[in-house]
CSV table of C-alpha atoms in Angstrom, one decimal:
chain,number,residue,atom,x,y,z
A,1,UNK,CA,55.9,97.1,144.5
A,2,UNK,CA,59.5,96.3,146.1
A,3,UNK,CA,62.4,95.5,143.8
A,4,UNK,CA,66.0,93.9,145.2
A,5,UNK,CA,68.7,93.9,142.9
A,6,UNK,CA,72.3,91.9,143.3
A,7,UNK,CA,75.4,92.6,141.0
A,8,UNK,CA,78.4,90.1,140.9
A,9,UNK,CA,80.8,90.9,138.1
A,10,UNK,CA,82.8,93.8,136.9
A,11,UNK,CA,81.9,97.8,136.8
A,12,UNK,CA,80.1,97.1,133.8
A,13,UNK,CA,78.1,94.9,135.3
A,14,UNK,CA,77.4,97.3,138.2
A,15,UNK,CA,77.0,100.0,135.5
A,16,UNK,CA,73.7,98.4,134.0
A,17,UNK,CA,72.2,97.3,137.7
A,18,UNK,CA,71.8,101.3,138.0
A,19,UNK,CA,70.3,101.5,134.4
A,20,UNK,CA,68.0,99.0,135.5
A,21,UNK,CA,67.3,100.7,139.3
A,22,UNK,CA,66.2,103.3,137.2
A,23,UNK,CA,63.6,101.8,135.0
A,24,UNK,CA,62.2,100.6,137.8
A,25,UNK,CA,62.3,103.8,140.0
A,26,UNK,CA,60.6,106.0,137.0
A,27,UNK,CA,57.8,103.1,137.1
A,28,UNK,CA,57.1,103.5,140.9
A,29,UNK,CA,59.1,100.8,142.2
A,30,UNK,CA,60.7,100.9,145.5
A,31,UNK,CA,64.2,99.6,145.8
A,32,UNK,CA,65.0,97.7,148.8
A,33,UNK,CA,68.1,95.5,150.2
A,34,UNK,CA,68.3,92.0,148.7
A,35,UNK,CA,68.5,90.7,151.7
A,36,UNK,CA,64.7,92.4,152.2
A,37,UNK,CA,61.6,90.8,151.3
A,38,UNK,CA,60.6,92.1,147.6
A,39,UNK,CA,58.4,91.5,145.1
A,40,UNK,CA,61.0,91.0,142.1
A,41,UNK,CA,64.6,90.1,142.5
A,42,UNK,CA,66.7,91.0,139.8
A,43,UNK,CA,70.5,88.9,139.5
A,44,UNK,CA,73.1,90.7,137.3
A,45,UNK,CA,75.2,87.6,137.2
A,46,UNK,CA,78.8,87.0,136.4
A,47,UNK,CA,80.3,84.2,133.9
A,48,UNK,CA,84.1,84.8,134.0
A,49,UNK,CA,84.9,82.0,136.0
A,50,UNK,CA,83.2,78.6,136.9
A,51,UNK,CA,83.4,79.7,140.7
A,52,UNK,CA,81.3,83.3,139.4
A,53,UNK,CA,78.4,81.4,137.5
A,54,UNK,CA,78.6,79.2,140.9
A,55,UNK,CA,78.0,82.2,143.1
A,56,UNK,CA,75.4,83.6,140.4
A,57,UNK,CA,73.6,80.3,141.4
A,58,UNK,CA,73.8,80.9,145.0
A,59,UNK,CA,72.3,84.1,144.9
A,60,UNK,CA,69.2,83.2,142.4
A,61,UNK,CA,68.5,80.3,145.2
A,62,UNK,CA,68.8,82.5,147.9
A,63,UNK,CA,66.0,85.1,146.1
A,64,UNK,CA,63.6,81.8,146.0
A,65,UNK,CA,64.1,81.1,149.5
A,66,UNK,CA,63.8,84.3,150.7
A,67,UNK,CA,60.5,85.1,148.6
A,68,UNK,CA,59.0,82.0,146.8
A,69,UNK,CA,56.2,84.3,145.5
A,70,UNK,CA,58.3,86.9,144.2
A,71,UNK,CA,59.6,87.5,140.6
A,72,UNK,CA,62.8,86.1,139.9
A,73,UNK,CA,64.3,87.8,137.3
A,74,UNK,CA,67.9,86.6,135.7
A,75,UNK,CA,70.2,88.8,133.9
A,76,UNK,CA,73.8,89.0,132.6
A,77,UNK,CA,77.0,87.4,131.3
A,78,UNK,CA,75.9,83.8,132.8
A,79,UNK,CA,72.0,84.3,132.2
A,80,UNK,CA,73.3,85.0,128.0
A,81,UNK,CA,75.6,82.0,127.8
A,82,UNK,CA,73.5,79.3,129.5
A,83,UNK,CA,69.6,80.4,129.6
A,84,UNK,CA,68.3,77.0,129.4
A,85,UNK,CA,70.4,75.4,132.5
A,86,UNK,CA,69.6,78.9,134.6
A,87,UNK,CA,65.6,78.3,134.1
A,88,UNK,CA,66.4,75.3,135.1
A,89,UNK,CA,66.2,76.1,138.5
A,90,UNK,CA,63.2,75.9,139.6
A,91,UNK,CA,61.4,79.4,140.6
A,92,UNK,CA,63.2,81.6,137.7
A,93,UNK,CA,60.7,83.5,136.0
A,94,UNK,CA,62.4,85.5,133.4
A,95,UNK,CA,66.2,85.4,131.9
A,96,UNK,CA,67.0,88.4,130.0
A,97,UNK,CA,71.0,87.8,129.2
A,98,UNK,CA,72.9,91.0,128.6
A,99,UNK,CA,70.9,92.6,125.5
A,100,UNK,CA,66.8,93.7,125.5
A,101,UNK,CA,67.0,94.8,129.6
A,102,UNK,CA,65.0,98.2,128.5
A,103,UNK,CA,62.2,95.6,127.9
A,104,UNK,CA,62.4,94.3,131.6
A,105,UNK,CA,59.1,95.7,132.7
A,106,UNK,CA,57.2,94.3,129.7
A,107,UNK,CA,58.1,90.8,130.6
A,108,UNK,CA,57.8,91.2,134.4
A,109,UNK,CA,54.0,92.7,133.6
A,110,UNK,CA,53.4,89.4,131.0
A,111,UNK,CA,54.9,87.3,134.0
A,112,UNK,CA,52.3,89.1,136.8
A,113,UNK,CA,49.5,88.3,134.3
A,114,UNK,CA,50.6,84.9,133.1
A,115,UNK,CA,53.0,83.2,135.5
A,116,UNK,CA,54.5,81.4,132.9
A,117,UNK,CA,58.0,81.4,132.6
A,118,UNK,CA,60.2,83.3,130.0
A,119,UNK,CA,63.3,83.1,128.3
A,120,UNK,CA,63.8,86.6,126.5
A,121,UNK,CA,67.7,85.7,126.0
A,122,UNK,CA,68.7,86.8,122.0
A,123,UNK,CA,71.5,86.1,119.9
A,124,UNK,CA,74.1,88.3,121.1
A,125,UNK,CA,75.6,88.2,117.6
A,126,UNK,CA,72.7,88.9,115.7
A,127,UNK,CA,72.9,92.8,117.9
A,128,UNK,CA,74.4,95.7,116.0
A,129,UNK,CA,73.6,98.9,118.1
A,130,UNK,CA,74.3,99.6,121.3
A,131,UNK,CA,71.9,99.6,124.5
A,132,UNK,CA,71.4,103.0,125.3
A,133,UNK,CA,69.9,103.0,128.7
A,134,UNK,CA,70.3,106.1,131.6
A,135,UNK,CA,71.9,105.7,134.9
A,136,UNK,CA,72.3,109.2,136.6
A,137,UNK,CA,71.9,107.6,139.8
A,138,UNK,CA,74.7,105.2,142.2
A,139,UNK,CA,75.7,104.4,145.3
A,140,UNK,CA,79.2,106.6,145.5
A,141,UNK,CA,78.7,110.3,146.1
A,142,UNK,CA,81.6,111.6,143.5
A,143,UNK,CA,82.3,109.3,141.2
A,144,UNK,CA,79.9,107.2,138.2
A,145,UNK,CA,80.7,105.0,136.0
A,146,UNK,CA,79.7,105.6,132.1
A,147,UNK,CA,79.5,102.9,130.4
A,148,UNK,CA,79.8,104.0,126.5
A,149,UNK,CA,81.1,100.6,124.6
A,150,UNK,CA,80.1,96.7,124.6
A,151,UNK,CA,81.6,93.9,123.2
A,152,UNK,CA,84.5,92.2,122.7
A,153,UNK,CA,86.0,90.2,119.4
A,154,UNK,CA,89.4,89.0,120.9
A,155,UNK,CA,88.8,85.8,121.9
A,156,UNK,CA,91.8,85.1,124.9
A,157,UNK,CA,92.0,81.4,125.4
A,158,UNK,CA,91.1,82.0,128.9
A,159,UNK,CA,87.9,84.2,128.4
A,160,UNK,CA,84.6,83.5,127.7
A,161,UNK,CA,82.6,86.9,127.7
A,162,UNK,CA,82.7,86.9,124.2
A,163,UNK,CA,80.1,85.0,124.2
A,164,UNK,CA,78.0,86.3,126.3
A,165,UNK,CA,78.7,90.2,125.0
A,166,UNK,CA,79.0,89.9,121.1
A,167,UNK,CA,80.9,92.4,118.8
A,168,UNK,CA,81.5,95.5,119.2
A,169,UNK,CA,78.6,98.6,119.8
A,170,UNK,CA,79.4,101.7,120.7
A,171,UNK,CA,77.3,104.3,122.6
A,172,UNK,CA,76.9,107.1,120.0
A,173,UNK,CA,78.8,110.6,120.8
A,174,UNK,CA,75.7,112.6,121.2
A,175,UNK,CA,74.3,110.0,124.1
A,176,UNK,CA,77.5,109.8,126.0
A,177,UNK,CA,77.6,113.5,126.5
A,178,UNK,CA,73.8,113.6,127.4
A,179,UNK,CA,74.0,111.5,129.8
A,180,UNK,CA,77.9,113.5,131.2
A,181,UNK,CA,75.9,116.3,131.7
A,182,UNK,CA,73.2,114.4,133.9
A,183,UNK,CA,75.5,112.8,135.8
A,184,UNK,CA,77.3,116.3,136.6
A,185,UNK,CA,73.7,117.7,137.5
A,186,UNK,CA,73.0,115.0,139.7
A,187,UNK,CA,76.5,116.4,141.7
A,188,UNK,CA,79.2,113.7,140.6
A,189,UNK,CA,82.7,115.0,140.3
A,190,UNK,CA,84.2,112.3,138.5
A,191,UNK,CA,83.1,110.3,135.7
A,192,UNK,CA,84.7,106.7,134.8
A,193,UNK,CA,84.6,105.7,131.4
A,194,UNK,CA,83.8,102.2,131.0
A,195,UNK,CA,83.8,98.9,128.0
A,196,UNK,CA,84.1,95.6,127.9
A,197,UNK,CA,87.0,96.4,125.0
A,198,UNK,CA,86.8,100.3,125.5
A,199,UNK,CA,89.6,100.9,123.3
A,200,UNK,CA,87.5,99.4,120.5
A,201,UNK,CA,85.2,102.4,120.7
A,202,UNK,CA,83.9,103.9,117.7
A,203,UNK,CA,84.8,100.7,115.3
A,204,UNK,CA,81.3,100.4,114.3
A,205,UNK,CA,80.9,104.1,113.9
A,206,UNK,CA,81.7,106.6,110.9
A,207,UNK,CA,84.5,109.2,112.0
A,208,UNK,CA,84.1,108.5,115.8
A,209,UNK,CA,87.0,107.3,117.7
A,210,UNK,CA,88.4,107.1,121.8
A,211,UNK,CA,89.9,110.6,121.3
A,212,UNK,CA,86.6,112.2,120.1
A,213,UNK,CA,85.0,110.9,123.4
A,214,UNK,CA,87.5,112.4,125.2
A,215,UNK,CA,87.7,115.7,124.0
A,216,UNK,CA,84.0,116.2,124.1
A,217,UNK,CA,83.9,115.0,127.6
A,218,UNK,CA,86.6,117.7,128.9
A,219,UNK,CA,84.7,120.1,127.7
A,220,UNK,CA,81.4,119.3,129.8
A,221,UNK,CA,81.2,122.2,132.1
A,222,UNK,CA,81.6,121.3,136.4
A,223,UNK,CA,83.0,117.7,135.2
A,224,UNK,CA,86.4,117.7,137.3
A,225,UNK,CA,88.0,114.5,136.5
A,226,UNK,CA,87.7,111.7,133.7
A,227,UNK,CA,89.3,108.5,134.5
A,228,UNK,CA,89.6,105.6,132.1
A,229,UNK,CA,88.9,102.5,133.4
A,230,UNK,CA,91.0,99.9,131.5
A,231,UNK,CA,92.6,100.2,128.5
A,232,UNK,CA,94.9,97.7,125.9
A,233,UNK,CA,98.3,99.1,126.4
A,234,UNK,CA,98.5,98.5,122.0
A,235,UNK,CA,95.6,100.8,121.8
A,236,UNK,CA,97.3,104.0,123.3
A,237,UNK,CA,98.3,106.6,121.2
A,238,UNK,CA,100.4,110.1,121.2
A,239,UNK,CA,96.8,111.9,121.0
A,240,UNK,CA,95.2,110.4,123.8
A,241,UNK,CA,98.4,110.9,126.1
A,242,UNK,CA,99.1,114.1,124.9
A,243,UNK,CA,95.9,115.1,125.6
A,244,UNK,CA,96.0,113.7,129.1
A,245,UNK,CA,99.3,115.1,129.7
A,246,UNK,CA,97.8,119.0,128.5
A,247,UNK,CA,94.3,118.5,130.6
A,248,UNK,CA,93.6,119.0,134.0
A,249,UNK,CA,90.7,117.0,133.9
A,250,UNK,CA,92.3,113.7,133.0
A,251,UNK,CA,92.9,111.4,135.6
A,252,UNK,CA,97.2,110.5,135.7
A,253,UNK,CA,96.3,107.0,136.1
A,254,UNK,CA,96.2,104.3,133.3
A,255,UNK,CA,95.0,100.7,133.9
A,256,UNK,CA,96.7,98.6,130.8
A,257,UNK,CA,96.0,94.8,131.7
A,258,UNK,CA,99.1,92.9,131.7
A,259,UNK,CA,97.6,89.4,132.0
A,260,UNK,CA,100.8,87.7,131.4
A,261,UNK,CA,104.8,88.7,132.4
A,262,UNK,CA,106.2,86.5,129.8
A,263,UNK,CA,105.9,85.6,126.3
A,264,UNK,CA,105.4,81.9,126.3
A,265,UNK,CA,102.4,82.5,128.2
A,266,UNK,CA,101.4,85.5,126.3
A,267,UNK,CA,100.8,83.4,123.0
A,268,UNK,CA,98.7,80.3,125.1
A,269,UNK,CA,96.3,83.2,126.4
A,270,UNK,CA,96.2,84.5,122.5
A,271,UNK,CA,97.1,88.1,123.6
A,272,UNK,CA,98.5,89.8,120.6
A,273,UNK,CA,101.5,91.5,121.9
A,274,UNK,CA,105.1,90.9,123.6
A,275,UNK,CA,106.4,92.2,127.4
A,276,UNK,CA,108.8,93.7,125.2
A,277,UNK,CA,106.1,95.6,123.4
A,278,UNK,CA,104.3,96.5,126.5
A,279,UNK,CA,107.5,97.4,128.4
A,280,UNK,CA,108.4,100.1,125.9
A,281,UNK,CA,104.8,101.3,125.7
A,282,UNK,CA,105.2,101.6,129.6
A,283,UNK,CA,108.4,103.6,128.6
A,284,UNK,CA,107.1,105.8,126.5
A,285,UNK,CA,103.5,106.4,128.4
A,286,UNK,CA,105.9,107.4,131.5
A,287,UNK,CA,108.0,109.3,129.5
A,288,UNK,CA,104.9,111.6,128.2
A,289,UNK,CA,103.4,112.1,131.3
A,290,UNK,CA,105.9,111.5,134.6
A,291,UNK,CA,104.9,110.1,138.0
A,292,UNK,CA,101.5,108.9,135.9
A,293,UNK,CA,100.4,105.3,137.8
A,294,UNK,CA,100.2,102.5,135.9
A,295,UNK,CA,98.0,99.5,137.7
A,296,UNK,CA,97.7,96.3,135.5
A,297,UNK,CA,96.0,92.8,136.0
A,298,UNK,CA,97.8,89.2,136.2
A,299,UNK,CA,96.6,85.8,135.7
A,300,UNK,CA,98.3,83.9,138.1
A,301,UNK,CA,99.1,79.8,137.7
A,302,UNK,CA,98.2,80.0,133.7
A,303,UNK,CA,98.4,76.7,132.0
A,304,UNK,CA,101.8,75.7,131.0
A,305,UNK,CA,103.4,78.1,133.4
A,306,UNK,CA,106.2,76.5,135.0
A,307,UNK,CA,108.4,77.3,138.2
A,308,UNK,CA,111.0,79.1,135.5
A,309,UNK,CA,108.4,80.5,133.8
A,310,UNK,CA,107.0,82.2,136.6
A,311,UNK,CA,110.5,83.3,137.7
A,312,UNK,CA,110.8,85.1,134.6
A,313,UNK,CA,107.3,87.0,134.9
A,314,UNK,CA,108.1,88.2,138.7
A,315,UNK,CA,111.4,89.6,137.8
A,316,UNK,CA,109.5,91.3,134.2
A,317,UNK,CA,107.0,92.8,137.1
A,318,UNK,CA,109.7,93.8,139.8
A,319,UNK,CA,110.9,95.3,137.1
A,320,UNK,CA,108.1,97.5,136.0
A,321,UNK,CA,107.3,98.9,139.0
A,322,UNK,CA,103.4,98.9,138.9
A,323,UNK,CA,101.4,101.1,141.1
A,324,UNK,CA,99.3,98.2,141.7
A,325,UNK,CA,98.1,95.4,140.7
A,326,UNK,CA,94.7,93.1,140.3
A,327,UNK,CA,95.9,89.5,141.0
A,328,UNK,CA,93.8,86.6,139.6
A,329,UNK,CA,94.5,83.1,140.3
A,330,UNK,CA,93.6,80.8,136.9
A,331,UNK,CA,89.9,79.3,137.1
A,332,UNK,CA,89.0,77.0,134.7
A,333,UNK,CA,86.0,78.5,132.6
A,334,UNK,CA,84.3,75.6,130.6
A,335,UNK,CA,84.2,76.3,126.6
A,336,UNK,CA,87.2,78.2,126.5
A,337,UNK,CA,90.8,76.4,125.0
A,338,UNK,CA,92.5,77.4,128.1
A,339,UNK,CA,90.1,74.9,129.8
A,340,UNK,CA,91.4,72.0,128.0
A,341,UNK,CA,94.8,72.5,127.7
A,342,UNK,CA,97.8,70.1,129.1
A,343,UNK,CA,99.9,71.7,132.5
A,344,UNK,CA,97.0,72.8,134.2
A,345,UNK,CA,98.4,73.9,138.0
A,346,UNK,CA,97.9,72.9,141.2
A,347,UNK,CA,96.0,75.0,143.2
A,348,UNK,CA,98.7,74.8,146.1
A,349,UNK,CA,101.0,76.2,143.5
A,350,UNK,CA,98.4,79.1,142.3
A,351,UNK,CA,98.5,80.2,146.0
A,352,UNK,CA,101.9,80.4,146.5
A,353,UNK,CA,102.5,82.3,143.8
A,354,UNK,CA,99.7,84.6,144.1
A,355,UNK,CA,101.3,85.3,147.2
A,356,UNK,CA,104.6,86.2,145.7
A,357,UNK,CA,103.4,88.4,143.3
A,358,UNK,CA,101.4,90.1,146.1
A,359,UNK,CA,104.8,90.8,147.8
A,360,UNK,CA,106.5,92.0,145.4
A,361,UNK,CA,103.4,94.6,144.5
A,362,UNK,CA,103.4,95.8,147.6
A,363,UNK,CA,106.9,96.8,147.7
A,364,UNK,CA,106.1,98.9,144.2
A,365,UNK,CA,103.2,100.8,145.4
A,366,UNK,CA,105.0,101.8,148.6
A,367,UNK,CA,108.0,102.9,146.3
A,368,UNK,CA,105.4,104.7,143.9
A,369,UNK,CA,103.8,106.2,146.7
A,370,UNK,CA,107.4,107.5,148.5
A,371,UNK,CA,107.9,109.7,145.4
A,372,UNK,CA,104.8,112.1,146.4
A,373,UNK,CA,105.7,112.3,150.0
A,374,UNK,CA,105.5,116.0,150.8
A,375,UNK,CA,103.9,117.2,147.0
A,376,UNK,CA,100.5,118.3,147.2
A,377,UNK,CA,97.9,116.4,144.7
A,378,UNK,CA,94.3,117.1,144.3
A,379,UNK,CA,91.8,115.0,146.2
A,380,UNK,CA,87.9,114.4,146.1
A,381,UNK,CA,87.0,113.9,149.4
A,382,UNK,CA,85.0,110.6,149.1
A,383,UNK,CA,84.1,109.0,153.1
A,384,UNK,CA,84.7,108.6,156.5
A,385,UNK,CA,88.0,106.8,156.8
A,386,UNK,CA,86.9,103.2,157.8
A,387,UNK,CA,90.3,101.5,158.9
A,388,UNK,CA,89.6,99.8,162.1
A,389,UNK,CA,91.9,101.0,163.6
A,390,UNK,CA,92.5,104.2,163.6
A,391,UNK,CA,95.1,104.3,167.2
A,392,UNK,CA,97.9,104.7,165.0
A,393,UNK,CA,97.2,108.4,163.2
A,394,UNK,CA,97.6,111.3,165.3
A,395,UNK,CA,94.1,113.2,164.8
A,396,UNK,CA,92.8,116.6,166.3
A,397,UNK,CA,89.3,115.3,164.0
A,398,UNK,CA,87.2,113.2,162.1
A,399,UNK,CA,89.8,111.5,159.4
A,400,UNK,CA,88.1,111.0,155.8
A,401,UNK,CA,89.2,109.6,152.4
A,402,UNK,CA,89.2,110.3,149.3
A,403,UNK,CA,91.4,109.7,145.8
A,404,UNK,CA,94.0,111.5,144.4
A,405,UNK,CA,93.9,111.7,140.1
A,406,UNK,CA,96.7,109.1,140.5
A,407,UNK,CA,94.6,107.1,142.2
A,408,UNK,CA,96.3,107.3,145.4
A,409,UNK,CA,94.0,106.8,148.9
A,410,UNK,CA,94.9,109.8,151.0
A,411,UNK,CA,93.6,110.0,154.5
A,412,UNK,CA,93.4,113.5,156.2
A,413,UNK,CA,91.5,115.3,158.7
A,414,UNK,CA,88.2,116.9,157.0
A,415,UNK,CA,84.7,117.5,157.6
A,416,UNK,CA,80.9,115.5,157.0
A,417,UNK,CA,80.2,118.4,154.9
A,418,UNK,CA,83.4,118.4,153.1
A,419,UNK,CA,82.2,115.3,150.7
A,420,UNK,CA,82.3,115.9,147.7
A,421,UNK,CA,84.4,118.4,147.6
A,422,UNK,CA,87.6,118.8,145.5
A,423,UNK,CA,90.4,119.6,147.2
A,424,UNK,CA,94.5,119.7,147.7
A,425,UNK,CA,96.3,117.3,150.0
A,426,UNK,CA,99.8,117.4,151.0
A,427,UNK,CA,100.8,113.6,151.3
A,428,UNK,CA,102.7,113.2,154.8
A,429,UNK,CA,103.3,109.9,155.2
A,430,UNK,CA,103.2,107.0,152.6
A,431,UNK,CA,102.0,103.8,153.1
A,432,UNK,CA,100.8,100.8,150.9
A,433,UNK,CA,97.0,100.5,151.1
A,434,UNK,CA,96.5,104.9,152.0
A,435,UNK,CA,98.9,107.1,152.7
A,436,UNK,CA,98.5,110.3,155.2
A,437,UNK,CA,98.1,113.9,154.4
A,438,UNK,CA,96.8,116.8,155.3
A,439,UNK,CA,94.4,119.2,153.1
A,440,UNK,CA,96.6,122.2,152.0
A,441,UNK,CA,94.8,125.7,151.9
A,442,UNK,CA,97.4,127.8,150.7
A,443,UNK,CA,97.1,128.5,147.0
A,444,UNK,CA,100.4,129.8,146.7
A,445,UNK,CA,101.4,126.5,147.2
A,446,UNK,CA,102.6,124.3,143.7
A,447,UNK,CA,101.0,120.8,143.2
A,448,UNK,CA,103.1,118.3,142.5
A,449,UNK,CA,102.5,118.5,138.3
A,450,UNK,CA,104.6,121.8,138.8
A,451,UNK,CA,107.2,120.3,141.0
C-alpha cells in the first residue's frame, strides 16, 4: 500500500505529518510523492486565513483527481473547524481534525472494509491530555522539530486556531526527553522546540514549567543546539535567558512575535501588552545576552490602521532593529472579530506597505549581520548552496550552507560529506539573505561569544 501526504500550515503542522509518516511506515506503508499515484492521501490542512482553507481545498481536489479510488483522508486546523463543509466535497473519506490522528489506521481499515464515509472530528475542548505521538524521522538532515505543547486560550481578534486547537496540553517531561534522545540517535544536531502557545507549557501540569524543559534537554548527551521556535516576548524570564546566556547549547536567537508596532492596533488585535513593554523587554533580553537576534512577525494592513498609524509602527520597527522579520498582509478569517470590524484596508494599500516594511527589514538584517563580519560563529553544515547564481563568489569548491546559532545563513566552501557536521565559520562578507565565510580550523582561534 502507497501513502502521499501534503502539509500546508506552520512547523507544527509539519511536525505531526512526520508523526503520521511514521504510523504509517511501522504498518508497512510506503510513502510516496503526492504528486504520485497512492492508495491514501493524507491533507494536513491550514485554517489561518480564508486564502489557507482555500488552498487546503485545492489540494483535497487534486488527491480525487489524481486517484478517485484512493483514500482521501483529511486532517488539521481547517478539517477541526469545518468537518461537515470539508466532507462535503465529494470523494473525502475520513476527516480526523487535529486530535485522535494515532487512531488513523483504524478508520482507514473500517473505510477499506466499508467505504462509508467518516467524520472522526471531536470536541477539541472536551481534550485534556496531550497527543503523544513519535516522529524521529524528517526531511532535514540536522535539524527536527519537537513539538511538546498544543493549544492556545488567547483569543487575538484576528485568529482563529483557537478553535481548531483547544486549551492548553502539554507533552509530559519524561516524553519530550524520550523522544530528544531518538531524535539524537537518528543523527540530528539540532532540535527545535515547538507549540502553538509554547510559552504556556506546563500550565496544565504539577511543578513543570518552560525552564524544566530546557534544562533537561541540555543535558541530553550529542544534542548540540536547542532553538526555540517562537516565544511571547511577556513570557521571558531572567531564568530562561540566564540560562541561554550560560549554555552553549542554546541557540542566541529568539523569535518574540511582534504582530503590531503600535498601541492602537495592539488593543483591536487583543494582544495583551504595549510596544513600550515589548521594547524594554527587547532591552533587557539584548542586554543579558549581546549580539542575540531577535526576528519577530507583523501583520500588515490591520483593521483601523491608518496612513499615521502605520507611520508610527515603521519608525517603532526602524527603531528596533530586527534581525528579521515574517511579514503578513491582513486576511480576513471568517468567525473571528477582526473579520467584521469597520476600516478594513485596501489591498493596494496592504501591498504598499508590505513593501515598506520589507525595506526597512532589509536594511536591519544587513546592519545585524555587519556586526559579525570577520568573528567566527559555529555553523551546522546543512546543503549544497542553491543560489542560482553562483558567478558572483570566488570559489576553489563546492559552496554549501548551513546556520549559525544566530540564525545567520553562511555560505562557505565545504564538502558532500561534511553535512551534518558542526563546525566554525569566519563570516567574510555580509549580505542580507547569506552572508560569506569561510570554515575556520584553527582552535586557537576565539568565537565571536569571546570577542
Amino acid at each position: 500500500m502507497k501513502v502521499a501526504f501534503h502539509t500546508l500550515g506552520c512547523k507544527v503542522n509539519q511536525y505531526e505529518t512526520a508523526t503520521m509518516e511514521q504510523i504509517f511506515q511501522d504498518a508497512g506503508y510506503e510513502i510516496i510523492d503526492f504528486k504520485d499515484t497512492a492508495d491514501v492521501y493524507v491533507i494536513n490542512t491550514c485554517t489561518v486565513t480564508n486564502l489557507g482553507q482555500k488552498k487546503s481545498r485545492q489540494m483535497i481536489r487534486r488527491a480525487i483527481q489524481k486517484n478517485p479510488d484512493a483514500i482521501i483522508t483529511v486532517t488539521g486546523c481547517y478539517a477541526q473547524t469545518a468537518p461537515g463543509e470539508v466532507l462535503e466535497i465529494f470523494g473525502v473519506d475520513l476527516v480526523i481534525g487535529t486530535q485522535d490522528r494515532h487512531k488513523i489506521l483504524e478508520y482507514i481499515n473500517e473505510i477499506v472494509k466499508e467505504r462509508q464515509p467518516i467524520n472522526a472530528v471531536a470536541d477539541i475542548w472536551q481534550q485534556r491530555e496531550f497527543e503523544d505521538l513519535s516522529a524521529p524521522f524528517f526531511g532535514e538532515r540536522t535539524r527536527a522539530t519537537l513539538k511538546i505543547q498544543e493549544g492556545c486560550t488567547e483569543f487575538c481578534s484576528y485568529c482563529i486556531i483557537p478553535y481548531a486547537r483547544g486549551g492548553i496540553r502539554s507533552r509530559k517531561l519524561s516524553s519530550i526527553l524520550e523522544q530528544a534522545e531518538l531524535i539524537v540517535k537518528q543523527g540530528y544536531k539540532e532540535i527545535v522546540l515547538a507549540g502553538i502557545h509554547l510559552g504556556a507549557y506546563g500550565r496544565d501540569l504539577d511543578n513543570v514549567k518552560l525552564i524544566d524543559v530546557l534544562k533537561a534537554l541540555e543535558q541530553v548527551e550529542g544534542l548540540e543546539r536547542i532553538r526555540i521556535s517562537s516565544i511571547e516576548a511577556t513570557e521571558l524570564n531572567d531564568e530562561l535567558l540566564l540560562l541561554m546566556q550560560q549554555s552553549n547549547k542554546f541557540c542566541r536567537h529568539l523569535h518574540l512575535p511582534l504582530q503590531a508596532a503600535t498601541n492602537e492596533i495592539l488593543t483591536k488585535m487583543n494582544r495583551k501588552y504595549s510596544v513600550e513593554q515589548y521594547k524594554s523587554i527587547i532591552e533587557h533580553v539584548r542586554n543579558l545576552i549581546p549580539d542575540i537576534a531577535i526576528t519577530t512577525d507583523l501583520i500588515v494592513g490591520f483593521p483601523g490602521e491608518t496612513d499615521e498609524l502605520f507611520k508610527q509602527g515603521c519608525e517603532f520597527i526602524e527603531a528596533m532593529s530586527f534581525a528579521d522579520m515574517h511579514i503578513f498582509k491582513y486576511s480576513k478569517r471568517s468567525g473571528t472579530p477582526a473579520a467584521e470590524m469597520e476600516g478594513q484596508i485596501l489591498n493596494t494599500d496592504k501591498d504598499a506597505r508590505s513593501r515598506e516594511i520589507a525595506g526597512i527589514i532589509d536594511k536591519s538584517k544587513l546592519t545585524y549581520h555587519q556586526k559579525f563580519v570577520g568573528k567566527i560563529l559555529p555553523v551546522i553544515i546543512e546543503q549544497q548552496f542553491k543560489d542560482g547564481d553562483i558567478s558572483k563568489h570566488e570559489s576553489h569548491g563546492k559552496l554549501f550552507e548551513g546556520h549559525a546559532d544566530n540564525y545567520m545563513k553562511l555560505v562557505f566552501n565545504a564538502n558532500e560529506e561534511d553535512i551534518g557536521k558542526l563546525v566554525r565559520v569566519q563570516v567574510k562578507q555580509a549580505g542580507i539573505n547569506y552572508s560569506m565565510g569561510e570554515i575556520v580550523k584553527d582552535n586557537h582561534k576565539e568565537d565571536y561569544s569571546d570577542n
